[in-house]
Amino acid sequence: MFGYELKRQTGWANMETSGRITTTPDAHDFTVENVEKALHQLYYDPNIENKNLAQKWLMQAQVSPQAWQFCWALLCPDKVPEIQYFGASALHTKISRYWSDIPSDQYETLKTQLFSQIACFSSGSKMVLTRLCVALASLALNTMPEAWPGAVPEMVRVFQEEGGGVDGRARCLALLELLTVLPEEFQTSRLPQYRKGQVRGALGREWGSVCPLLQQLLRRGDSPGAVKARVLRCLSSWVLLDVPLSESEGLVEDCFTALPDPELFDTAVEAIVNAISQPDSQRYVNTLLKLVPQVLSLQEQLREAIQNGDMETSHGICRIAVALGENHSRALLEQVEHWQGFLALVNMIMFCTGIPGHYPVNETTSSLTLTFWYTLQDDIMSFDPERQAVYLQVYRPVYFQLVDVLLHKAQFPSDQEYASWSSDEKEQFRIYRVDISDTLMYVYEMLGAELLSNLYEKLGRILTNTEQASSWQHTEALLYGFQSIAETIDVNYSDVIPGLIGLIPRISINNIQLADTVMFTIGALAEWLADHPVMLSSVLPLVLQALGNPDLSVSSVSTLKKICRECKFDLPPYATNIVAVSQEVLIKQIHKTSQCMWLMQALGFLLSALPVEEILRNLHSLITPYIQQLEKLADETPNPSNKLAIIHILGLLSNLFTTLDISKQEDESGEGTAPPVKTAPPPPGPNPVVVVLQQVFALIQTVLSKWLNDSQVVEAVCAIFEKSVRTLLHDFAPMVSQLSEMLGQMYSTIPQASALDLTRQMVHIFASETDNFPPIKALFELVTSVTLSIFQQGPRDHPDIVDSFMQLQAQALKRKPDLFLSESLDVKAVFHCGVLSLKFPEAPTVKSTCLFFTELLPRCSDVPPVARVVQEDGKLLLQAVLEAIGGGSSRSLMDQFAEVLFSLNKHCFPLLTVWLKEALQAAGFPSTRVTTEQKDTFTQQILRERVNKRRVKDIVKEFTLVCRGLHGTEYAAEY
């Protein structure tokens, strides 16, 4: 059977007399005997290389013409299931992937043989049966509706006929398996798009034959459990084809009757959820209305499951309720006469949200419901104001109840229980609380200020009730609610926040989780405190006290940073205390590195608002211990331990200077929308940061001299100056000359990307200033010269340097193109380095290089050296761009190359016209897949577009797909 030749193919390996696969043979080795040996080797050989060889050989065998002979032989009853399975898989591969190779006069014979094999295996191996069914399903999809118009009725008829020694139950199960895999195979099939539409329509029409059969089997009292389970699976499969819910209404209702049977529960849930979750099902409102009471009738089973600790059943019922509510809330809301039924469904979902027990240890159901509350709120708020008001009357109380339920679910368990949880369970609970926080924030849009008042009243009752002590968990959850809302919503207008701030000091904090939430709540109210500075005295002592507790590291430091950032102009009275406490915890090394950096940023904000003399005095006391430590470390022989200490100290200085900015000493305490007013002119004399940097400059040079070959230390040094320059801007001017000289020495000795990045920052800010231009020009020319020598030696090992170098050149062209007029700068060499960099595999480097060229090409008109090099060598640039578009670079970079092409067209049009013609004349360039006509069309399209950059990007994307042979494929659709 199927002995015709399709095309000759070569196998992967040879068979020695021992039966082991070794070297490459011709296709005649794909025999039954050799396939069996290879399968034995794949399953039982302990050597992984032999297994891999066998797998490659078998994959080749599976697609060979000989597969038509050996696949049937492998299905013989005397073979083991693993061998039979391979035979069935080979059949499926040939039918699904090589359908066009099968002559049409063989379709009927192939179909008959598959029916025969399925009948044989209906009482045999389940995995082989499934594979054979998938093979027949693939054949059906390839032949319907023309060659096999009544496929499903024929399948039903064949398996209903008695004979062949196969009992009725086995035949029934085989038919159901076939009907189940048919839609599944359609979903994964490789049918062309036009065929997919035809086949989907044909399958939809076949539902009329399938549905009555499934209903009959499910309703028969004598149907075995296995048959009913397969019916439910079959329904799940078919509803994914968007069969009308109205046509499967009776069958879906029958699924509810299967739910009390533990054996059928999971498959029944899956079938119901799939049926009501199909996008098309919202059109069948009458059917949906009939399903609401069916879902509500499950509440008793749900309560029993919860009482018995049956998480699987409660989870399944919740999935059904949520699927109906989430997918169809708007359709059901609009049925005003049935409002009570939908409200009952909403309350059932509320019950699932508040299911007893702690997530994720005692229950995993409540998290399923959260999206429903978003959907319902969106649907209610989308109605016109008049209808919205009616719905809000009903649903605002529901959402207030939801807030109570969510805050109850967010409560921590007892300390003893929480201690017994695994780290994974604690992390899942943390994420669950974040989800609750997001939901509360969203609900606030509906409930507004009344929600905050509600929370405040509850918190007030708890904290002022002396008769009945409440748990810390209850207090923490209410604060968590406040924090969730205040973090993202402007609560400045709220009249309950002063009361909340007044309540916080009354909280008895005897637990880390509660203390953390108190800290985060204060941090969330930092902007409010800036408008009400009189309340700072109530909460600041709590924050400073918490700074000394390593368990509260993240919350206390982040809160202090927020307060110092938002309230800095109101903090001078507290500055001495804040600095003293911060210094103490830094010296004691209570916090991890990242929190130390945050703390330094907080102090930078704080000091920014003080008079200059006070800033200098505080800086002296704050920094002196670190400078002394750095001096000591600079004298030591470099080793991993003191390297970490040096990077840590340099990091502390960087983060302090990132936020210490005296230029922003403005009066921000005024109310209304009036612009802030400077309280005084900028203080005379050098900036405090510059004073400190000048004092430690020699020490930093000493550190550098010993650590110049360590990129991390060099990065840390550059970061100090880079962050200072970024913050101080022109106030940094007194140090430009010093720093330029040091950078030049650093880069000349051992070139590193961080030095180039700092140079770029200096060019950006100071290149346009007359006084600072000479040192900047000298530095720019020096680093350019050094980098050009790296290109001569081979730049491939330094993509980071090339990336930073191209960004520097682009910045220079943008800020001070006069730098390219210098005789000391080899513009031609820089241009050639750019062309070379376009061919790097690293995407960031290529992006930076494209940016360089888009800055360079517009300068053809006003920078003669640039005009000369573009005229002489611009064709090389075009060829590199075309090569990338032709397949030399990632498709994700095509927009950047399109911008270079657009820039060439805009600024060098006469030259581009000639270059394009010359470059694309070469045969096989930029790709062997494009024809001369396609290249001509591309040229004409590009030359036409000198204004519309978006259009050029589209033309390039289209052309690159053609060049790569992807035009019209599924990859192109995703592009």
PDB file of C-alpha atoms in Angstrom, residues 28 68 147 171 201 208 235 261 271 322 332 343 396 471 497 608 622 751 756 841-842 920:
ATOM      1  CA  HIS A  28      16.929   2.261   1.096  1.00  0.00           C
ATOM      2  CA  TRP A  68       4.297   4.605   3.294  1.00  0.00           C
ATOM      3  CA  ALA A 147     -13.736  15.147  -1.981  1.00  0.00           C
ATOM      4  CA  ARG A 171     -16.462   1.322  18.837  1.00  0.00           C
ATOM      5  CA  GLY A 201     -17.663  26.366   7.489  1.00  0.00           C
ATOM      6  CA  GLY A 208     -25.754  19.178  13.298  1.00  0.00           C
ATOM      7  CA  LEU A 235     -18.116  18.979  23.342  1.00  0.00           C
ATOM      8  CA  ASP A 261     -20.422  12.847  39.482  1.00  0.00           C
ATOM      9  CA  ALA A 271     -16.960  21.828  28.635  1.00  0.00           C
ATOM     10  CA  VAL A 322     -16.852  33.637  36.724  1.00  0.00           C
ATOM     11  CA  LEU A 332     -26.862  40.264  31.288  1.00  0.00           C
ATOM     12  CA  LEU A 343     -27.422  40.198  41.004  1.00  0.00           C
ATOM     13  CA  ARG A 396     -22.356  50.577  44.826  1.00  0.00           C
ATOM     14  CA  SER A 471      -5.826  41.668  65.819  1.00  0.00           C
ATOM     15  CA  ILE A 497      -6.147  62.004  55.780  1.00  0.00           C
ATOM     16  CA  SER A 608      19.383  70.636  48.797  1.00  0.00           C
ATOM     17  CA  LEU A 622      28.627  62.779  56.392  1.00  0.00           C
ATOM     18  CA  PRO A 751      39.834  52.653  26.848  1.00  0.00           C
ATOM     19  CA  LEU A 756      33.121  57.756  26.511  1.00  0.00           C
ATOM     20  CA  PRO A 841      25.648  41.725  15.362  1.00  0.00           C
ATOM     21  CA  GLU A 842      24.825  43.669  18.554  1.00  0.00           C
ATOM     22  CA  LEU A 920      21.471  47.247  -7.122  1.00  0.00           C
TER      23      LEU A 920
END
